[in-house]
Coordinates of C-alpha atoms and ligand atoms in Angstrom, one line a residue:
M567 CA -105.6 -183.7 71.0
C568 CA -103.9 -181.4 73.4
G569 CA -101.2 -182.5 75.8
I570 CA -101.8 -182.7 79.5
F571 CA -98.9 -182.7 81.9
G572 CA -99.2 -182.6 85.7
Y573 CA -97.2 -183.2 88.8
K574 CA -97.6 -183.9 92.5
G575 CA -94.7 -184.7 94.8
K576 CA -91.4 -183.3 96.2
K577 CA -90.4 -179.9 94.8
V578 CA -89.2 -179.8 91.2
K579 CA -88.0 -176.9 89.1
L580 CA -90.5 -175.2 86.8
S581 CA -88.0 -175.8 83.9
C582 CA -88.3 -179.5 84.4
L583 CA -92.1 -179.3 84.3
L584 CA -92.1 -177.2 81.1
D585 CA -89.6 -179.7 79.5
G586 CA -92.1 -182.4 80.3
L587 CA -94.9 -180.4 78.6
Q588 CA -92.6 -179.8 75.6
R589 CA -92.3 -183.5 75.0
L590 CA -96.1 -183.4 74.4
E591 CA -96.0 -180.5 72.0
Y592 CA -96.6 -182.8 69.1
R593 CA -100.1 -183.1 70.4
G594 CA -100.9 -179.5 69.7
Y595 CA -99.0 -176.2 69.7
D596 CA -101.3 -173.3 69.3
S597 CA -101.3 -172.1 72.9
C598 CA -100.2 -173.3 76.3
G599 CA -100.1 -172.6 80.0
V600 CA -99.1 -173.7 83.5
A601 CA -100.6 -173.4 87.0
A602 CA -98.2 -174.4 89.8
Y603 CA -98.1 -174.2 93.6
N604 CA -95.7 -174.6 96.4
A605 CA -96.1 -173.6 100.1
G606 CA -98.3 -170.6 99.5
N607 CA -96.5 -169.6 96.3
F608 CA -98.8 -169.7 93.3
L609 CA -98.1 -169.2 89.7
C610 CA -100.4 -169.2 86.7
K611 CA -99.3 -168.2 83.2
K612 CA -100.7 -168.8 79.7
N613 CA -100.1 -167.6 76.2
S614 CA -101.0 -168.2 72.6
G615 CA -98.2 -169.8 70.6
K616 CA -95.6 -172.4 71.5
I617 CA -94.0 -173.5 74.7
T618 CA -90.7 -171.8 73.9
Q619 CA -92.8 -168.6 74.2
L620 CA -94.1 -169.6 77.6
K621 CA -90.5 -170.4 78.7
T622 CA -89.4 -166.9 77.6
N623 CA -92.3 -165.4 79.4
L624 CA -91.4 -167.3 82.6
K625 CA -87.7 -166.8 82.3
A626 CA -87.4 -165.3 85.8
N627 CA -89.3 -168.3 87.3
L628 CA -87.7 -171.2 85.6
G629 CA -85.5 -172.1 88.6
N630 CA -88.4 -171.9 91.1
Q631 CA -89.6 -175.1 92.6
Y632 CA -93.1 -176.4 92.8
S633 CA -94.7 -179.4 94.5
L634 CA -97.9 -179.4 92.4
A635 CA -98.5 -178.3 88.8
L636 CA -100.9 -178.6 85.9
L637 CA -99.6 -177.8 82.4
H638 CA -101.2 -177.9 79.0
T639 CA -100.4 -177.5 75.3
R640 CA -103.5 -177.0 73.1
W641 CA -104.8 -177.9 69.7
A642 CA -107.9 -175.7 69.4
T643 CA -111.3 -177.3 69.0
H644 CA -113.7 -174.8 70.6
G645 CA -112.5 -171.2 70.3
Q646 CA -109.5 -169.6 68.7
P647 CA -105.9 -170.2 69.9
T648 CA -106.0 -167.1 72.1
K649 CA -104.6 -166.6 75.6
A650 CA -108.1 -166.5 77.0
N651 CA -108.9 -169.9 75.5
A652 CA -105.5 -171.4 76.7
H653 CA -105.5 -173.8 79.6
P654 CA -105.4 -174.1 82.6
H655 CA -108.9 -172.7 83.1
K656 CA -109.9 -171.4 86.4
S657 CA -113.4 -171.7 87.7
F658 CA -115.5 -168.6 88.3
K659 CA -116.1 -169.5 91.9
K660 CA -114.1 -171.7 94.3
N661 CA -110.6 -171.3 92.7
I662 CA -110.4 -174.6 90.9
Y663 CA -107.9 -175.1 88.0
M664 CA -108.2 -177.6 85.3
V665 CA -106.6 -178.8 82.0
H666 CA -108.5 -180.8 79.5
N667 CA -107.9 -183.0 76.4
G668 CA -110.9 -184.0 74.3
I669 CA -114.3 -182.6 73.5
I670 CA -117.3 -182.0 75.9
E671 CA -120.2 -182.6 73.6
N672 CA -122.9 -181.2 75.8
Y673 CA -121.0 -178.1 76.9
L674 CA -123.6 -175.6 75.5
D675 CA -126.4 -177.1 77.7
L676 CA -124.2 -177.2 80.7
K677 CA -123.0 -173.7 80.1
N678 CA -126.5 -172.3 79.9
K679 CA -127.4 -174.1 83.2
L680 CA -124.3 -172.8 84.9
K681 CA -125.0 -169.3 83.6
G682 CA -128.4 -169.6 85.2
K683 CA -126.6 -170.2 88.5
G684 CA -124.6 -167.0 88.1
Y685 CA -121.4 -168.5 86.6
K686 CA -119.5 -166.2 84.2
F687 CA -117.2 -167.4 81.4
K688 CA -114.1 -165.8 80.0
S689 CA -113.4 -168.2 77.2
D690 CA -115.2 -169.9 74.3
T691 CA -114.0 -173.3 75.3
D692 CA -115.9 -176.4 76.3
S693 CA -113.1 -176.9 78.9
E694 CA -114.1 -173.9 81.0
V695 CA -117.6 -175.3 81.3
A696 CA -116.2 -178.5 82.7
V697 CA -114.1 -176.7 85.4
N698 CA -117.1 -174.6 86.4
L699 CA -119.3 -177.7 86.6
I700 CA -116.7 -179.2 89.0
A701 CA -116.8 -176.0 91.0
S702 CA -120.6 -176.1 91.1
H703 CA -120.3 -179.5 92.9
Y704 CA -117.4 -178.5 95.2
R705 CA -118.1 -178.8 98.9
G706 CA -114.6 -179.1 100.2
S707 CA -113.4 -182.3 98.4
I708 CA -112.1 -182.0 94.9
E709 CA -112.4 -185.7 94.1
K710 CA -116.0 -185.8 95.2
A711 CA -116.8 -182.7 93.0
V712 CA -115.1 -184.5 90.1
F713 CA -117.1 -187.7 90.7
S714 CA -120.3 -185.7 90.5
A715 CA -119.3 -183.7 87.5
V716 CA -118.2 -186.6 85.3
K717 CA -121.7 -188.0 85.6
E718 CA -123.0 -185.0 83.7
L719 CA -120.2 -184.7 81.1
K720 CA -120.7 -186.2 77.7
G721 CA -118.0 -186.7 75.1
S722 CA -114.3 -187.5 75.4
F723 CA -112.2 -186.0 78.2
A724 CA -109.0 -186.5 80.0
L725 CA -108.9 -184.0 82.9
A726 CA -106.4 -182.9 85.5
V727 CA -107.8 -180.7 88.3
F728 CA -106.8 -179.1 91.6
S729 CA -108.4 -176.7 94.0
E730 CA -106.5 -173.9 95.7
S731 CA -108.2 -174.9 98.9
E732 CA -106.6 -178.4 98.8
P733 CA -103.2 -177.6 97.3
D734 CA -101.9 -181.1 98.2
K735 CA -104.0 -183.0 95.8
V736 CA -104.3 -183.5 92.0
V737 CA -107.1 -185.4 90.5
G738 CA -107.0 -187.0 87.0
V739 CA -109.8 -188.4 84.9
R740 CA -109.8 -190.6 81.8
N741 CA -112.8 -191.0 79.6
K742 CA -112.0 -191.8 75.9
S743 CA -108.9 -189.6 76.0
P744 CA -105.6 -191.1 77.3
L745 CA -104.1 -190.3 80.6
L746 CA -101.4 -192.1 82.6
V747 CA -99.4 -191.6 85.7
G748 CA -95.6 -191.8 85.8
V749 CA -94.2 -193.0 89.1
S750 CA -90.9 -191.8 90.4
P751 CA -89.1 -191.5 93.8
Q752 CA -89.8 -187.7 93.6
G753 CA -93.5 -188.0 93.0
Y754 CA -96.2 -188.6 90.4
F755 CA -96.4 -187.2 86.9
L756 CA -99.7 -187.1 85.0
A757 CA -99.4 -187.2 81.2
S758 CA -101.4 -187.7 78.1
D759 CA -98.7 -189.9 76.6
L760 CA -95.7 -192.0 77.6
P761 CA -92.9 -190.0 75.9
A762 CA -93.5 -187.0 78.3
I763 CA -92.5 -189.0 81.3
V764 CA -89.9 -191.4 80.0
P765 CA -86.9 -189.3 81.2
L766 CA -88.6 -188.8 84.6
A767 CA -90.2 -192.1 85.7
K768 CA -89.3 -195.8 85.7
E769 CA -92.9 -197.0 86.1
A770 CA -96.3 -196.1 84.7
V771 CA -99.9 -196.6 85.7
Y772 CA -102.2 -196.6 82.6
L773 CA -105.6 -195.4 83.6
K774 CA -108.4 -197.4 82.1
E775 CA -111.6 -195.9 80.6
K776 CA -113.8 -194.2 83.2
Q777 CA -111.3 -194.0 85.9
V778 CA -110.3 -191.3 88.3
V779 CA -106.9 -191.0 89.9
V780 CA -106.3 -189.1 93.1
L781 CA -102.7 -188.1 93.8
D782 CA -102.7 -187.1 97.5
S783 CA -99.9 -186.7 100.0
N784 CA -97.7 -188.9 97.9
K785 CA -100.3 -191.7 97.6
I786 CA -101.9 -192.8 94.5
N787 CA -105.5 -194.1 94.5
I788 CA -107.6 -195.0 91.5
Y789 CA -111.4 -195.3 91.4
D790 CA -114.0 -196.1 88.8
F791 CA -116.7 -193.6 88.1
Q792 CA -118.9 -195.3 90.7
Q793 CA -116.2 -194.3 93.3
K794 CA -115.2 -198.0 93.8
K795 CA -111.4 -198.3 94.5
V796 CA -109.6 -200.3 91.9
K797 CA -106.2 -201.9 92.0
V798 CA -103.2 -199.8 91.0
N799 CA -101.2 -201.7 88.4
K800 CA -97.7 -200.3 88.0
E801 CA -95.8 -201.3 84.9
K802 CA -92.1 -200.9 84.1
I803 CA -91.6 -198.4 81.3
K804 CA -89.7 -200.2 78.6
I805 CA -89.1 -197.6 76.0
K806 CA -85.8 -195.8 75.9
N807 CA -85.2 -192.2 76.7
E808 CA -84.1 -191.0 73.3
E809 CA -83.7 -187.3 73.4
A810 CA -85.1 -185.5 70.4
K811 CA -82.3 -183.7 68.8
K812 CA -81.9 -182.6 65.2
K813 CA -78.3 -183.7 65.0
G814 CA -77.1 -181.2 62.4
F815 CA -80.3 -181.3 60.3
K816 CA -82.2 -178.1 59.8
H817 CA -85.5 -179.8 60.6
F818 CA -86.7 -183.0 62.3
M819 CA -88.5 -183.9 59.1
L820 CA -85.3 -183.9 57.1
K821 CA -83.5 -185.9 59.8
E822 CA -86.3 -188.4 59.8
I823 CA -86.3 -188.7 56.0
Y824 CA -82.6 -189.5 56.2
Q825 CA -83.1 -192.1 58.9
Q826 CA -85.2 -194.3 56.7
P827 CA -82.5 -196.7 55.4
K828 CA -81.4 -197.3 59.0
V829 CA -85.0 -197.9 60.1
L830 CA -85.7 -200.4 57.4
Q831 CA -82.4 -202.1 58.2
D832 CA -83.5 -202.3 61.8
A833 CA -86.8 -203.9 60.7
L834 CA -84.9 -206.4 58.7
N835 CA -82.7 -207.3 61.7
I836 CA -85.7 -207.7 63.9
Y837 CA -88.1 -209.6 61.6
T838 CA -85.8 -211.7 59.4
K839 CA -83.0 -214.2 60.1
K840 CA -81.1 -216.2 57.5
N841 CA -83.6 -215.6 54.7
Q842 CA -86.6 -216.4 57.0
I843 CA -89.2 -214.0 58.0
N844 CA -89.8 -214.3 61.7
F845 CA -93.0 -213.0 63.2
N846 CA -93.0 -215.8 65.8
Q847 CA -93.7 -213.3 68.6
L848 CA -97.1 -212.7 67.1
K849 CA -99.9 -213.9 69.3
L850 CA -101.7 -215.3 66.3
S851 CA -101.1 -219.0 65.7
K852 CA -100.0 -220.2 62.3
S853 CA -103.2 -222.3 62.0
Y854 CA -105.3 -219.2 62.6
L855 CA -103.3 -217.2 60.0
K856 CA -103.7 -220.1 57.5
G857 CA -107.5 -220.0 57.9
I858 CA -108.0 -216.2 57.6
K859 CA -111.0 -215.5 55.4
N860 CA -110.9 -211.7 55.0
I861 CA -108.6 -208.9 56.1
F862 CA -109.9 -205.5 57.1
I863 CA -107.3 -202.7 57.3
T864 CA -108.0 -199.3 58.8
A865 CA -105.9 -196.3 59.6
C866 CA -105.8 -192.5 59.1
G867 CA -103.8 -190.1 57.0
T868 CA -100.4 -191.3 56.0
A869 CA -100.9 -194.7 57.8
F870 CA -104.1 -195.1 55.6
H871 CA -101.9 -194.7 52.5
A872 CA -99.6 -197.5 53.9
A873 CA -102.8 -199.6 54.2
C874 CA -103.7 -198.8 50.6
V875 CA -100.3 -200.0 49.3
A876 CA -100.5 -203.1 51.4
K877 CA -103.9 -204.0 49.9
Y878 CA -102.3 -204.4 46.4
F879 CA -99.5 -206.5 47.7
L880 CA -101.5 -208.6 50.2
E881 CA -104.3 -209.5 47.9
R882 CA -101.9 -210.4 45.1
H883 CA -99.7 -212.7 47.2
T884 CA -102.1 -214.1 49.8
K885 CA -105.2 -214.4 47.7
I886 CA -107.2 -213.2 50.7
K887 CA -110.0 -210.6 50.2
I888 CA -108.7 -207.3 51.6
E889 CA -110.8 -204.3 52.5
V890 CA -109.2 -201.0 53.4
D891 CA -111.0 -197.9 54.7
T892 CA -110.1 -194.8 56.7
S893 CA -110.8 -195.3 60.4
S894 CA -113.1 -192.3 60.5
E895 CA -115.4 -193.9 57.9
F896 CA -114.9 -197.5 58.9
R897 CA -116.0 -197.0 62.5
Y898 CA -119.4 -195.7 61.4
R899 CA -120.1 -198.3 58.7
D900 CA -122.2 -201.4 59.2
F901 CA -119.4 -203.7 58.5
N902 CA -119.6 -207.4 59.3
V903 CA -116.4 -208.9 60.6
D904 CA -116.3 -212.3 62.1
K905 CA -114.1 -214.7 64.0
G906 CA -112.1 -215.9 61.0
D907 CA -111.3 -212.4 59.9
L908 CA -108.2 -210.4 60.7
F909 CA -108.5 -206.7 61.5
I910 CA -105.3 -204.7 61.1
A911 CA -105.0 -201.2 62.5
I912 CA -102.0 -199.1 61.5
S913 CA -100.9 -196.1 63.5
Q914 CA -97.7 -194.3 64.2
S915 CA -98.8 -192.9 67.5
G916 CA -101.2 -195.7 68.6
E917 CA -103.4 -192.9 70.0
T918 CA -105.5 -191.9 67.0
A919 CA -109.1 -191.7 68.3
D920 CA -110.8 -192.9 65.1
T921 CA -108.5 -195.9 64.7
L922 CA -108.9 -196.9 68.3
A923 CA -112.7 -196.7 67.9
A924 CA -112.7 -198.8 64.7
L925 CA -110.5 -201.4 66.5
K926 CA -112.9 -201.6 69.4
K927 CA -115.8 -202.1 67.1
A928 CA -114.0 -204.9 65.2
K929 CA -113.1 -206.5 68.5
K930 CA -116.7 -206.5 69.6
Q931 CA -117.5 -208.4 66.5
K932 CA -114.9 -211.0 67.6
A933 CA -112.3 -210.4 64.9
K934 CA -108.7 -210.8 65.8
V935 CA -106.9 -207.5 66.0
L936 CA -103.4 -206.9 64.9
S937 CA -101.9 -203.5 65.2
I938 CA -98.9 -202.1 63.4
C939 CA -97.6 -199.4 65.6
N940 CA -94.6 -197.2 66.4
V941 CA -95.2 -196.7 70.1
L942 CA -94.9 -199.6 72.5
G943 CA -97.3 -199.1 75.4
S944 CA -99.7 -197.0 73.3
S945 CA -103.5 -197.5 73.6
L946 CA -103.6 -199.2 70.3
V947 CA -101.0 -201.8 71.2
R948 CA -102.6 -202.4 74.5
E949 CA -106.0 -203.0 73.0
S950 CA -104.8 -205.4 70.3
D951 CA -104.6 -209.2 70.3
S952 CA -101.1 -208.9 68.8
F953 CA -98.9 -206.2 67.3
I954 CA -96.0 -205.6 65.0
Y955 CA -93.7 -202.8 66.2
T956 CA -92.4 -200.5 63.5
P957 CA -88.9 -199.6 64.7
A958 CA -88.9 -196.0 63.4
G959 CA -88.1 -194.5 66.8
P960 CA -89.7 -191.3 67.9
E961 CA -91.1 -189.3 65.0
I962 CA -91.1 -185.6 65.9
G963 CA -91.8 -183.9 62.6
V964 CA -95.6 -183.7 62.3
A965 CA -95.5 -184.8 58.7
S966 CA -95.0 -188.6 58.9
T967 CA -92.0 -189.9 56.9
K968 CA -90.0 -192.7 58.5
A969 CA -93.0 -194.1 60.2
Y970 CA -94.7 -194.5 56.8
T971 CA -91.9 -196.4 55.2
A972 CA -91.5 -198.5 58.3
Q973 CA -95.2 -199.4 58.2
L974 CA -94.9 -200.3 54.5
F975 CA -91.8 -202.4 55.1
C976 CA -93.4 -204.3 58.0
L977 CA -96.6 -204.8 55.9
Y978 CA -94.5 -206.2 53.0
L979 CA -92.8 -208.6 55.4
F980 CA -96.0 -209.6 57.1
S981 CA -97.6 -210.2 53.7
L982 CA -94.8 -212.5 52.7
Y983 CA -94.9 -214.3 56.0
L984 CA -98.7 -214.9 55.6
A985 CA -98.3 -215.9 52.0
T986 CA -95.7 -218.4 53.0
I987 CA -97.9 -219.9 55.7
K988 CA -100.8 -220.1 53.3
G989 CA -98.6 -221.6 50.6
T990 CA -99.6 -218.9 48.0
V991 CA -96.0 -217.9 47.5
S992 CA -93.2 -220.5 46.9
G993 CA -90.2 -220.5 49.1
R994 CA -88.0 -219.6 46.1
E995 CA -90.1 -216.6 45.2
K996 CA -90.3 -215.4 48.8
N997 CA -86.5 -215.6 49.1
K998 CA -86.0 -213.5 46.0
M999 CA -88.4 -210.9 47.2
L1000 CA -86.8 -210.9 50.6
E1001 CA -83.4 -210.4 49.0
E1002 CA -84.8 -207.4 47.1
L1003 CA -86.3 -206.0 50.3
S1004 CA -82.9 -206.2 52.0
R1005 CA -81.5 -204.0 49.2
V1006 CA -84.1 -201.3 49.7
P1007 CA -82.1 -199.3 52.3
F1008 CA -79.2 -199.2 49.8
H1009 CA -81.5 -197.9 47.1
Q1010 CA -83.0 -195.3 49.4
R1011 CA -79.6 -194.0 50.1
K1012 CA -79.1 -193.4 46.4
I1013 CA -82.2 -191.2 46.4
L1014 CA -81.0 -189.3 49.4
K1015 CA -77.9 -188.5 47.4
Q1016 CA -80.1 -186.6 45.0
T1017 CA -81.3 -184.1 47.7
R1018 CA -79.6 -181.2 46.1
K1019 CA -81.0 -182.0 42.7
I1020 CA -84.5 -182.4 44.1
S1021 CA -84.3 -179.1 46.0
A1022 CA -83.3 -177.3 42.8
I1023 CA -86.3 -178.9 41.0
A1024 CA -88.5 -177.9 43.9
K1025 CA -87.4 -174.3 43.6
K1026 CA -88.7 -174.3 40.0
F1027 CA -92.0 -175.8 41.1
S1028 CA -92.6 -173.9 44.4
K1029 CA -94.5 -171.0 42.8
M1030 CA -97.1 -173.3 41.1
G1031 CA -100.5 -172.8 42.6
C1032 CA -101.8 -176.3 42.4
F1033 CA -100.4 -179.8 42.1
L1034 CA -101.8 -183.1 40.9
F1035 CA -100.0 -186.3 41.9
L1036 CA -100.6 -189.2 39.6
G1037 CA -99.9 -192.9 39.9
R1038 CA -101.3 -196.3 39.0
G1039 CA -101.6 -199.6 40.7
I1040 CA -99.5 -199.9 43.8
N1041 CA -98.2 -196.4 43.3
F1042 CA -101.6 -194.8 43.2
P1043 CA -101.4 -194.6 47.1
S1044 CA -97.9 -193.1 46.6
A1045 CA -99.6 -190.3 44.7
L1046 CA -102.0 -189.8 47.6
E1047 CA -99.2 -189.7 50.1
G1048 CA -97.1 -187.3 47.9
A1049 CA -100.0 -184.9 47.7
L1050 CA -100.7 -185.1 51.4
K1051 CA -97.0 -184.4 52.3
L1052 CA -96.9 -181.4 50.0
K1053 CA -100.2 -179.8 51.2
E1054 CA -99.6 -180.3 54.9
I1055 CA -96.2 -178.6 55.0
S1056 CA -96.4 -176.1 52.1
Y1057 CA -100.1 -175.3 52.2
I1058 CA -100.3 -175.6 48.4
P1059 CA -103.5 -177.3 47.2
A1060 CA -102.5 -180.8 46.0
E1061 CA -104.5 -183.8 45.0
G1062 CA -103.5 -187.5 44.4
Y1063 CA -105.3 -189.3 41.6
P1064 CA -105.2 -192.6 39.8
A1065 CA -103.8 -191.6 36.4
G1066 CA -106.4 -193.5 34.6
E1067 CA -109.1 -191.4 36.1
M1068 CA -107.7 -188.1 34.7
K1069 CA -109.9 -188.2 31.6
H1070 CA -113.0 -188.5 33.8
G1071 CA -112.7 -185.0 35.2
P1072 CA -109.5 -183.7 36.6
I1073 CA -107.8 -183.2 33.2
A1074 CA -110.1 -180.1 33.0
L1075 CA -107.7 -178.5 35.5
I1076 CA -104.6 -178.9 33.3
D1077 CA -102.9 -175.8 31.7
E1078 CA -99.5 -174.3 31.8
Y1079 CA -100.0 -173.1 35.5
R1080 CA -100.6 -176.6 36.9
A1081 CA -97.9 -178.9 38.1
V1082 CA -98.3 -182.7 37.7
V1083 CA -96.1 -185.1 39.6
C1084 CA -96.2 -188.4 37.8
I1085 CA -95.0 -191.6 39.5
A1086 CA -94.1 -193.9 36.6
P1087 CA -91.6 -196.7 37.4
M1088 CA -91.2 -199.3 34.7
D1089 CA -93.8 -201.8 35.7
S1090 CA -96.7 -203.5 34.0
L1091 CA -98.6 -200.2 33.9
H1092 CA -95.8 -198.1 32.5
E1093 CA -97.2 -197.8 28.9
K1094 CA -100.5 -196.7 30.2
M1095 CA -98.8 -194.1 32.4
T1096 CA -96.8 -192.8 29.4
S1097 CA -100.0 -192.3 27.4
N1098 CA -101.6 -190.4 30.4
L1099 CA -98.6 -188.2 30.6
Q1100 CA -98.7 -187.3 27.0
E1101 CA -102.3 -186.2 27.4
I1102 CA -101.1 -183.9 30.1
K1103 CA -98.2 -182.6 28.0
A1104 CA -100.6 -181.9 25.1
R1105 CA -102.5 -179.6 27.5
K1106 CA -99.3 -177.8 28.6
G1107 CA -99.2 -179.2 32.1
K1108 CA -95.7 -178.9 33.8
I1109 CA -94.5 -182.5 34.5
L1110 CA -92.2 -183.7 37.2
A1111 CA -91.7 -187.4 36.5
I1112 CA -90.5 -189.9 39.2
I1113 CA -89.1 -192.6 37.0
N1114 CA -86.4 -195.2 36.6
P1115 CA -83.1 -194.2 35.0
A1116 CA -83.1 -194.5 31.2
D1117 CA -86.8 -194.1 30.8
K1118 CA -86.4 -192.4 27.4
A1119 CA -90.1 -192.5 26.6
I1120 CA -91.1 -190.3 29.6
L1121 CA -87.9 -188.3 29.6
S1122 CA -88.6 -187.1 26.1
F1123 CA -91.5 -184.9 27.3
A1124 CA -91.2 -184.5 31.1
D1125 CA -90.1 -181.0 32.3
Q1126 CA -88.1 -182.5 35.1
A1127 CA -87.2 -186.0 36.4
V1128 CA -86.1 -187.6 39.6
Y1129 CA -84.7 -191.1 39.3
I1130 CA -85.5 -194.0 41.5
P1131 CA -83.5 -197.2 41.1
K1132 CA -85.2 -199.9 39.1
L1133 CA -86.2 -202.9 41.2
K1134 CA -86.6 -206.5 40.1
F1135 CA -89.9 -206.4 42.0
Q1136 CA -91.4 -203.1 41.2
E1137 CA -94.0 -203.8 43.8
F1138 CA -91.6 -202.5 46.4
S1139 CA -91.1 -199.2 44.5
P1140 CA -93.4 -197.2 46.9
L1141 CA -90.6 -197.5 49.4
L1142 CA -88.4 -195.5 47.1
V1143 CA -91.0 -193.2 45.6
A1144 CA -91.9 -192.1 49.2
V1145 CA -88.4 -190.8 49.8
A1146 CA -88.3 -188.8 46.6
L1147 CA -91.7 -187.2 47.2
Q1148 CA -90.9 -186.5 50.9
L1149 CA -87.7 -184.7 49.8
F1150 CA -89.7 -182.8 47.2
A1151 CA -92.4 -181.7 49.6
Y1152 CA -89.7 -180.7 52.2
S1153 CA -87.8 -178.6 49.6
V1154 CA -90.9 -176.8 48.3
A1155 CA -92.0 -176.0 51.9
K1156 CA -88.4 -174.8 52.7
N1157 CA -88.4 -172.6 49.7
L1158 CA -91.6 -171.0 50.8
G1159 CA -90.3 -170.5 54.3
A1160 CA -93.0 -172.6 55.8
E1161 CA -92.8 -174.0 59.3
I1162 CA -91.9 -177.5 58.4
D1163 CA -91.9 -179.5 61.7
Q1164 CA -95.0 -178.0 63.1
P1165 CA -97.3 -177.0 60.3
R1166 CA -100.3 -174.8 61.1
N1167 CA -103.5 -176.3 62.4
L1168 CA -102.0 -179.8 62.7
A1169 CA -100.9 -182.0 65.6
K1170 CA -98.9 -185.2 65.6
S1171 CA -101.4 -187.3 67.5
V1172 CA -105.1 -186.9 66.7
T1173 CA -107.0 -187.9 69.8
V1174 CA -110.3 -186.2 68.9
E1175 CA -112.9 -187.8 66.6
Ligands
LIG475 C1 -99.5 -187.0 57.8 C2 -99.7 -187.5 59.1 C3 -101.1 -187.9 59.5 C4 -101.1 -189.2 60.3 C5 -102.5 -189.5 60.8 C6 -102.5 -190.8 61.6 O1 -98.1 -186.7 57.6 O2 -98.8 -187.7 59.9 O3 -101.9 -188.0 58.4 O4 -100.6 -190.2 59.5 O5 -102.9 -188.5 61.7 O6 -101.7 -190.8 62.7 P1 -101.2 -192.1 63.4 O7 -100.4 -192.9 62.4 O8 -100.5 -191.7 64.6 O9 -102.5 -192.9 63.7

């Protein structure tokens, strides 16, 4: 993970550079730093903690202008989040500065070799080894030193480097970690991700794997690792500059929970017209879609839970065999995908390393790749044969909320589209389901109106030391997602389980100190759920039930209940359950005074493997 931000061009204020870095803070926020230069003036400052801290430390310098800079926000891999381990790292000899995103796998070998040559190290990082390796090759040309060093580096790395002896030049490297260049009349910006440069540049150059960019005297040159010059392809930046503001909400997470009805309405406006689902922009022909043999879906974290919900719906309505796995497992399995199979990768950021690796593996086996993604221009979208854009807009809170329901919604729509093409769902049935989907934003608003009630319930539950989330069928993944939301922002141990599995082990946990959140809308598995809950009650577990109104059976023994509207097609209930569980997790974390938008140890975009 980690965010790299760099600049080379006419003078710009330090505050502008730090703002750019701050737009990458979702990639990591445990420490940060800057090295900047202008006409003999040199600045280097680092600290543990967030960029606001760095801004405070640099208060007196914010108006100063610099023509060259490297900045970094870190998510610790090697070494604790201390000032010494923060980037930029300076080489022991030759005054070279570098920022790094990724993992240098052979850093210990290299470190020992460099130590043998008299190099000394101040940090525990793999990154400091890389900058010293570059220094060991430096003979007056920073790009030549970089070309030599990358031959010895193993692992994933995006680097940005400059030498104090050549203060007119910044060199960037991409190898399995993203890096792009923003082009503006002022100069060139280097960044790990597009959002950092959107307000600053109109065009971007996306570095490809194993490429080196040299920004020198207002020129841009790109080379492959064999030092062969390659064509510079500038592309117009199409995404809008949407400033991230909380707009009256206490946290981005709460704002994003509240945005969900609007996001789903936007998805309806984009992908449906007069009762027809329109995915005609897909670069997958109808005859191909009709002939799909198997569908493989892969994703990580919350996006994986969206994939799990989709499996239930897709296999039921398209009759296609569906396989779902987390990307970090999928990519190492000996799976056999072939031409007639569709591979779907789901990701909010489009930069998740494991999902990208799984996608590349499937592509190698000739499967068609469809990505479902929230960031246009992301690596995932660029690598896919076709994509469905989830119109959630920038998601700033680290815990995914609106991107999840947008993924679910698009997956429901795509499933119905596919089922219609295959003829496994009648036009009448599809219309009825579409009608129901179009009412989901309205139903979600009803749940949002219960925020106060949910936060009062959360207060009662926030002292519980452990939570189990239970669901069945299409709401089993909702249980997984509810547990993930709670643990990542409140740090309370929580586990999602299929309710029917309780008696095979987890019921041993239940006593009056355990909280059990039961997702039990009135669907075909409702009676089974009711029995499971009675088993919990008999063992004095504290039950919070997520149920439809007037569910007297469960209400008679649940300790607390949150109501979700009853749908004609309960298969869509995960879209409602998610909102209730997000509000619950948010309220518990708020009660505990946790840092909701940027929970400890996490980052928004996981670009390490
Ligand atoms: C949890 C969360 C993560 C992400 C996961 C995948 O709230 O946000 O679990 O879902 O890291 O990220 P993307 O969707 O960007 O691939």
